[in-house]
mmCIF file of C-alpha atoms in Angstrom:
data_model
loop_
_atom_site.group_PDB
_atom_site.id
_atom_site.type_symbol
_atom_site.label_atom_id
_atom_site.label_comp_id
_atom_site.label_asym_id
_atom_site.label_seq_id
_atom_site.Cartn_x
_atom_site.Cartn_y
_atom_site.Cartn_z
ATOM 1 C CA MET A 1 12.984 -9.239 41.558
ATOM 2 C CA ASP A 2 11.817 -5.650 41.172
ATOM 3 C CA LEU A 3 11.149 -5.048 37.495
ATOM 4 C CA ASN A 4 11.363 -1.524 36.187
ATOM 5 C CA PRO A 5 7.822 -0.753 34.911
ATOM 6 C CA GLN A 6 9.187 1.807 32.461
ATOM 7 C CA LEU A 7 11.520 -0.768 30.908
ATOM 8 C CA VAL A 8 8.764 -3.384 30.729
ATOM 9 C CA VAL A 9 6.383 -1.008 28.955
ATOM 10 C CA MET A 10 9.102 0.213 26.558
ATOM 11 C CA VAL A 11 10.083 -3.337 25.578
ATOM 12 C CA ALA A 12 6.422 -4.234 25.043
ATOM 13 C CA VAL A 13 5.869 -1.186 22.822
ATOM 14 C CA LEU A 14 9.018 -1.990 20.827
ATOM 15 C CA ASN A 15 7.854 -5.534 20.169
ATOM 16 C CA ILE A 16 4.331 -4.491 19.194
ATOM 17 C CA VAL A 17 5.643 -1.861 16.745
ATOM 18 C CA LEU A 18 8.048 -4.359 15.166
ATOM 19 C CA ILE A 19 5.364 -7.045 14.833
ATOM 20 C CA LEU A 20 2.879 -4.647 13.219
ATOM 21 C CA GLY A 21 5.656 -3.343 10.973
ATOM 22 C CA PHE A 22 6.457 -6.853 9.731
ATOM 23 C CA ILE A 23 2.748 -7.528 9.149
ATOM 24 C CA SER A 24 2.487 -4.330 7.109
ATOM 25 C CA GLN A 25 5.433 -5.281 4.917
ATOM 26 C CA GLY A 26 3.926 -8.709 4.347
ATOM 27 C CA PHE A 27 1.022 -7.097 2.486
ATOM 28 C CA VAL A 28 3.242 -4.902 0.289
ATOM 29 C CA ASP A 29 3.983 -6.150 -3.233
ATOM 30 C CA VAL A 30 5.546 -3.481 -5.436
ATOM 31 C CA HIS A 31 6.456 -6.079 -8.081
ATOM 32 C CA SER A 32 2.913 -7.260 -8.769
ATOM 33 C CA ILE A 33 1.397 -6.791 -12.211
ATOM 34 C CA TRP A 34 -1.372 -4.682 -10.689
ATOM 35 C CA TYR A 35 0.992 -2.240 -8.980
ATOM 36 C CA GLN A 36 3.364 -1.988 -11.936
ATOM 37 C CA SER A 37 0.419 -1.167 -14.220
ATOM 38 C CA LEU A 38 -0.729 1.804 -12.123
ATOM 39 C CA ARG A 39 -0.297 5.307 -13.518
ATOM 40 C CA ARG A 40 1.838 6.614 -10.672
ATOM 41 C CA PRO A 41 3.064 10.232 -10.536
ATOM 42 C CA ASP A 42 6.533 10.823 -11.968
ATOM 43 C CA TRP A 43 7.732 12.351 -8.706
ATOM 44 C CA GLN A 44 6.788 9.303 -6.634
ATOM 45 C CA PRO A 45 9.799 8.114 -4.582
ATOM 46 C CA SER A 46 11.357 4.719 -5.193
ATOM 47 C CA PRO A 47 10.466 1.693 -3.017
ATOM 48 C CA GLU A 48 13.812 2.103 -1.237
ATOM 49 C CA VAL A 49 12.864 5.637 -0.166
ATOM 50 C CA PHE A 50 9.514 4.329 1.113
ATOM 51 C CA MET A 51 11.317 1.746 3.238
ATOM 52 C CA ILE A 52 13.749 4.303 4.663
ATOM 53 C CA MET A 53 10.961 6.744 5.488
ATOM 54 C CA TRP A 54 8.866 4.131 7.288
ATOM 55 C CA LEU A 55 11.890 2.945 9.283
ATOM 56 C CA LEU A 56 12.407 6.597 10.261
ATOM 57 C CA ILE A 57 8.739 6.898 11.260
ATOM 58 C CA TYR A 58 8.993 3.761 13.403
ATOM 59 C CA ALA A 59 12.092 5.204 15.102
ATOM 60 C CA LEU A 60 10.429 8.585 15.740
ATOM 61 C CA LEU A 61 7.333 6.971 17.224
ATOM 62 C CA LEU A 62 9.465 4.819 19.525
ATOM 63 C CA LEU A 63 11.589 7.812 20.566
ATOM 64 C CA ASN A 64 8.462 9.739 21.487
ATOM 65 C CA CYS A 65 7.285 6.757 23.537
ATOM 66 C CA TRP A 66 10.664 6.601 25.269
ATOM 67 C CA ILE A 67 10.555 10.318 26.124
ATOM 68 C CA LEU A 68 7.076 10.027 27.600
ATOM 69 C CA ILE A 69 7.738 6.791 29.485
ATOM 70 C CA TYR A 70 10.952 8.064 31.079
ATOM 71 C CA SER A 71 9.756 11.637 31.655
ATOM 72 C CA ASP A 72 8.935 10.799 35.299
ATOM 73 C CA LYS A 73 12.052 10.151 37.399
ATOM 74 C CA GLU A 74 9.995 8.283 40.002
ATOM 75 C CA ARG A 75 9.585 5.358 37.569
ATOM 76 C CA THR A 76 5.886 5.952 37.110
ATOM 77 C CA ILE A 77 4.167 6.292 33.744
ATOM 78 C CA SER A 78 1.690 9.086 33.181
ATOM 79 C CA LYS A 79 -1.790 8.654 31.760
ATOM 80 C CA PHE A 80 -0.765 10.714 28.740
ATOM 81 C CA ALA A 81 2.134 8.348 28.094
ATOM 82 C CA TYR A 82 -0.258 5.396 28.104
ATOM 83 C CA ALA A 83 -2.648 7.305 25.833
ATOM 84 C CA TYR A 84 0.166 8.041 23.388
ATOM 85 C CA ILE A 85 1.286 4.403 23.416
ATOM 86 C CA ILE A 86 -2.255 3.303 22.574
ATOM 87 C CA GLY A 87 -2.278 5.904 19.781
ATOM 88 C CA VAL A 88 0.994 4.514 18.380
ATOM 89 C CA ILE A 89 -0.407 0.978 18.376
ATOM 90 C CA ILE A 90 -3.562 2.186 16.608
ATOM 91 C CA PHE A 91 -1.392 4.095 14.109
ATOM 92 C CA MET A 92 0.668 1.005 13.332
ATOM 93 C CA GLY A 93 -2.486 -1.080 13.014
ATOM 94 C CA LEU A 94 -3.912 1.449 10.565
ATOM 95 C CA ASN A 95 -0.678 1.290 8.588
ATOM 96 C CA ALA A 96 -1.018 -2.486 8.282
ATOM 97 C CA LEU A 97 -4.645 -2.047 7.266
ATOM 98 C CA TRP A 98 -3.605 0.525 4.629
ATOM 99 C CA CYS A 99 -1.077 -1.897 3.128
ATOM 100 C CA TYR A 100 -3.715 -4.618 2.948
ATOM 101 C CA THR A 101 -6.375 -2.282 1.549
ATOM 102 C CA PHE A 102 -4.114 -0.801 -1.142
ATOM 103 C CA PHE A 103 -1.966 -3.750 -2.246
ATOM 104 C CA GLN A 104 -4.376 -6.637 -1.658
ATOM 105 C CA LEU A 105 -7.868 -5.146 -2.062
ATOM 106 C CA HIS A 106 -6.741 -2.524 -4.630
ATOM 107 C CA SER A 107 -9.058 0.026 -3.013
ATOM 108 C CA PHE A 108 -7.848 3.589 -3.559
ATOM 109 C CA LEU A 109 -10.727 5.177 -1.656
ATOM 110 C CA GLY A 110 -10.266 2.843 1.316
ATOM 111 C CA ALA A 111 -6.539 3.570 1.393
ATOM 112 C CA LEU A 112 -7.206 7.317 1.224
ATOM 113 C CA ILE A 113 -9.652 7.176 4.154
ATOM 114 C CA ILE A 114 -7.103 5.258 6.234
ATOM 115 C CA ASN A 115 -4.366 7.774 5.350
ATOM 116 C CA VAL A 116 -6.526 10.697 6.421
ATOM 117 C CA THR A 117 -7.359 8.896 9.682
ATOM 118 C CA MET A 118 -3.647 8.331 10.373
ATOM 119 C CA LEU A 119 -2.947 12.009 9.655
ATOM 120 C CA ALA A 120 -5.708 13.096 12.056
ATOM 121 C CA LEU A 121 -4.326 10.789 14.751
ATOM 122 C CA ILE A 122 -0.832 12.298 14.541
ATOM 123 C CA ALA A 123 -2.301 15.814 14.441
ATOM 124 C CA ILE A 124 -4.158 15.111 17.694
ATOM 125 C CA THR A 125 -0.959 13.937 19.385
ATOM 126 C CA ILE A 126 0.864 17.084 18.238
ATOM 127 C CA TRP A 127 -1.954 19.194 19.717
ATOM 128 C CA MET A 128 -1.612 17.302 23.001
ATOM 129 C CA PHE A 129 2.174 17.772 23.003
ATOM 130 C CA THR A 130 1.620 21.491 22.416
ATOM 131 C CA ARG A 131 -0.679 21.770 25.438
ATOM 132 C CA LEU A 132 1.946 20.024 27.571
ATOM 133 C CA GLY A 133 4.753 22.224 26.207
ATOM 134 C CA MET A 134 6.786 19.252 24.967
ATOM 135 C CA ASN A 135 8.695 20.663 21.994
ATOM 136 C CA ILE A 136 10.976 17.726 21.139
ATOM 137 C CA PRO A 137 8.118 15.237 20.469
ATOM 138 C CA ILE A 138 6.409 17.920 18.370
ATOM 139 C CA ILE A 139 9.529 18.345 16.214
ATOM 140 C CA MET A 140 9.886 14.566 15.795
ATOM 141 C CA SER A 141 6.228 14.282 14.754
ATOM 142 C CA ILE A 142 6.569 16.800 11.907
ATOM 143 C CA PRO A 143 8.294 14.350 9.459
ATOM 144 C CA ILE A 144 5.458 11.878 10.084
ATOM 145 C CA ILE A 145 2.861 14.531 9.228
ATOM 146 C CA LEU A 146 4.741 15.540 6.078
ATOM 147 C CA TRP A 147 5.129 11.933 4.865
ATOM 148 C CA LEU A 148 1.444 11.201 5.410
ATOM 149 C CA CYS A 149 0.582 14.308 3.381
ATOM 150 C CA VAL A 150 2.817 13.014 0.569
ATOM 151 C CA ALA A 151 1.073 9.616 0.763
ATOM 152 C CA ILE A 152 -2.356 11.265 0.541
ATOM 153 C CA ILE A 153 -1.317 13.356 -2.476
ATOM 154 C CA MET A 154 0.086 10.255 -4.211
ATOM 155 C CA THR A 155 -3.107 8.281 -3.570
ATOM 156 C CA VAL A 156 -5.312 11.092 -4.892
ATOM 157 C CA SER A 157 -3.063 11.445 -7.950
ATOM 158 C CA ILE A 158 -3.308 7.721 -8.714
ATOM 159 C CA MET A 159 -7.077 7.806 -8.202
ATOM 160 C CA ASN A 160 -7.471 10.703 -10.645
ATOM 161 C CA ASP A 161 -5.214 9.130 -13.270
ATOM 162 C CA GLU A 162 -6.980 5.788 -13.005
ATOM 163 C CA ASN A 163 -10.418 7.380 -13.372
ATOM 164 C CA VAL A 164 -9.321 9.412 -16.399
ATOM 165 C CA ASP A 165 -7.729 6.334 -17.937
ATOM 166 C CA ASN A 166 -10.868 4.284 -17.487
ATOM 167 C CA LEU A 167 -12.950 6.968 -19.207
ATOM 168 C CA LYS A 168 -10.678 6.773 -22.259
ATOM 169 C CA VAL A 169 -10.861 2.999 -22.647
ATOM 170 C CA PRO A 170 -12.548 2.092 -25.959
ATOM 171 C CA PRO A 171 -15.303 -0.529 -26.085
ATOM 172 C CA PRO A 172 -13.560 -3.876 -25.508
ATOM 173 C CA PRO A 173 -13.946 -6.976 -27.644
ATOM 174 C CA THR A 174 -16.476 -9.451 -26.298
ATOM 175 C CA GLU A 175 -14.824 -12.545 -27.744
ATOM 176 C CA VAL A 176 -11.243 -13.515 -28.460
ATOM 177 C CA HIS A 177 -10.414 -16.368 -30.804
ATOM 178 C CA LEU A 178 -7.140 -18.288 -31.002
ATOM 179 C CA GLU A 179 -5.930 -19.816 -34.260
ATOM 180 C CA GLY A 180 -2.497 -21.360 -33.873
ATOM 181 C CA SER A 181 -0.376 -18.493 -32.618
ATOM 182 C CA THR A 182 -2.801 -15.763 -33.748
ATOM 183 C CA LEU A 183 -5.136 -14.120 -31.280
ATOM 184 C CA LYS A 184 -8.054 -12.490 -33.103
ATOM 185 C CA TRP A 185 -10.597 -9.957 -31.898
ATOM 186 C CA LEU A 186 -13.988 -11.247 -33.024
ATOM 187 C CA ALA A 187 -15.723 -8.090 -31.822
ATOM 188 C CA GLY A 188 -14.399 -4.606 -31.151
ATOM 189 C CA SER A 189 -11.429 -3.301 -33.118
ATOM 190 C CA GLY A 190 -11.179 -6.361 -35.361
ATOM 191 C CA GLY A 191 -7.373 -6.444 -35.272
ATOM 192 C CA GLU A 192 -5.240 -9.492 -34.646
ATOM 193 C CA VAL A 193 -2.035 -10.027 -32.708
ATOM 194 C CA ARG A 194 0.554 -12.756 -32.351
ATOM 195 C CA ILE A 195 1.099 -14.614 -29.110
ATOM 196 C CA THR A 196 3.879 -17.027 -28.230
ATOM 197 C CA SER A 197 2.967 -17.814 -24.623
ATOM 198 C CA GLN A 198 0.403 -20.096 -23.051
ATOM 199 C CA LEU A 199 -1.765 -17.610 -21.194
ATOM 200 C CA VAL A 200 -4.064 -14.766 -22.167
ATOM 201 C CA CYS A 201 -4.903 -12.363 -19.383
ATOM 202 C CA PHE A 202 -7.595 -9.750 -18.927
ATOM 203 C CA ARG A 203 -8.847 -7.460 -16.198
ATOM 204 C CA VAL A 204 -11.652 -5.064 -15.339
ATOM 205 C CA HIS A 205 -10.849 -1.425 -14.550
ATOM 206 C CA ARG A 206 -7.257 -2.199 -13.539
ATOM 207 C CA GLY A 207 -8.403 -4.786 -11.031
ATOM 208 C CA PRO A 208 -6.781 -8.207 -10.559
ATOM 209 C CA TRP A 209 -5.571 -9.975 -13.694
ATOM 210 C CA HIS A 210 -7.369 -13.164 -14.741
ATOM 211 C CA TYR A 211 -5.586 -15.782 -16.834
ATOM 212 C CA VAL A 212 -6.952 -18.140 -19.477
ATOM 213 C CA ASP A 213 -4.922 -21.130 -20.688
ATOM 214 C CA THR A 214 -4.890 -20.879 -24.487
ATOM 215 C CA ASN A 215 -3.558 -24.420 -24.800
ATOM 216 C CA GLY A 216 -6.765 -25.825 -23.376
ATOM 217 C CA PRO A 217 -9.335 -27.854 -25.359
ATOM 218 C CA ALA A 218 -11.276 -24.733 -26.421
ATOM 219 C CA SER A 219 -9.776 -22.537 -29.111
ATOM 220 C CA SER A 220 -11.908 -19.526 -28.157
ATOM 221 C CA PHE A 221 -13.196 -18.072 -24.942
ATOM 222 C CA GLN A 222 -15.597 -15.337 -23.893
ATOM 223 C CA LEU A 223 -14.475 -12.232 -22.063
ATOM 224 C CA PRO A 224 -16.777 -10.483 -19.569
ATOM 225 C CA GLN A 225 -18.613 -7.493 -21.002
ATOM 226 C CA ASP A 226 -16.869 -5.016 -18.683
ATOM 227 C CA VAL A 227 -13.283 -6.009 -19.533
ATOM 228 C CA THR A 228 -11.160 -2.920 -20.163
ATOM 229 C CA GLU A 229 -7.782 -4.489 -20.969
ATOM 230 C CA CYS A 230 -6.473 -7.702 -22.444
ATOM 231 C CA GLY A 231 -2.876 -8.857 -22.705
ATOM 232 C CA VAL A 232 -0.543 -11.828 -22.961
ATOM 233 C CA ALA A 233 1.286 -13.277 -19.972
ATOM 234 C CA SER A 234 4.585 -15.095 -20.451
ATOM 235 C CA ILE A 235 5.463 -17.990 -18.162
ATOM 236 C CA ASN A 236 8.733 -19.572 -17.183
ATOM 237 C CA ALA A 237 10.045 -22.940 -18.343
ATOM 238 C CA ALA A 238 8.405 -24.746 -15.449
ATOM 239 C CA GLY A 239 4.993 -23.686 -16.689
ATOM 240 C CA ALA A 240 4.168 -21.556 -13.673
ATOM 241 C CA GLY A 241 4.602 -17.981 -12.435
ATOM 242 C CA PRO A 242 5.928 -15.430 -12.014
ATOM 243 C CA PHE A 243 3.909 -13.824 -14.791
ATOM 244 C CA GLN A 244 5.055 -10.894 -16.878
ATOM 245 C CA LEU A 245 2.601 -8.873 -18.935
ATOM 246 C CA ALA A 246 3.477 -8.255 -22.557
ATOM 247 C CA GLU A 247 1.787 -5.480 -24.478
ATOM 248 C CA LEU A 248 -0.383 -6.524 -27.383
#
């Protein structure tokens, strides 16, 4: 059986893009306490818009691959087509790495570096399309460039807001004491608040939240010196997550 090499390569590219796309989405968690607590710009699109845009980007990348793979009527695939396919795979891998770096590692700088790398990669492919006089792939690459620029601006905006916010954080209390349903600051502001849940949570510079069971044997616990925020987490009837942060 004589297999069409163009069809084989196209099916392989389609599967690789879909697999990397699913891996990327597996790292995304827009409902996490960490993400919801970020100072995001007011103009940031909704999660639904993000999903639509990335589906569009996947489609545009695959269409460009299809154009290049089937550009030769003799059923051969050019070296540039192979180079572009490798670039698409690297691009999708970088996208998965961005999702992991941003949503799991909470690294703004790492995510920004990856975004810039992805932008440079698409810019190089546009330059190569220009040299070959292929206008349609250039046009289909423009939305990808624009969306990556939006992503970079959003990341920089979040980075700036987070840094400003951290500078404004007052000196935190170093010890919190629980008496019945009253949570008292033993150092710092000296105020007291009421809690009705079983967990007290704290974090450092908007990093991951840490939880302390206030129903444990100790009625007081020490917070790390570099804690910037402290809150109360409510739990469901089963005594487990999901957690929701309540303002003190």
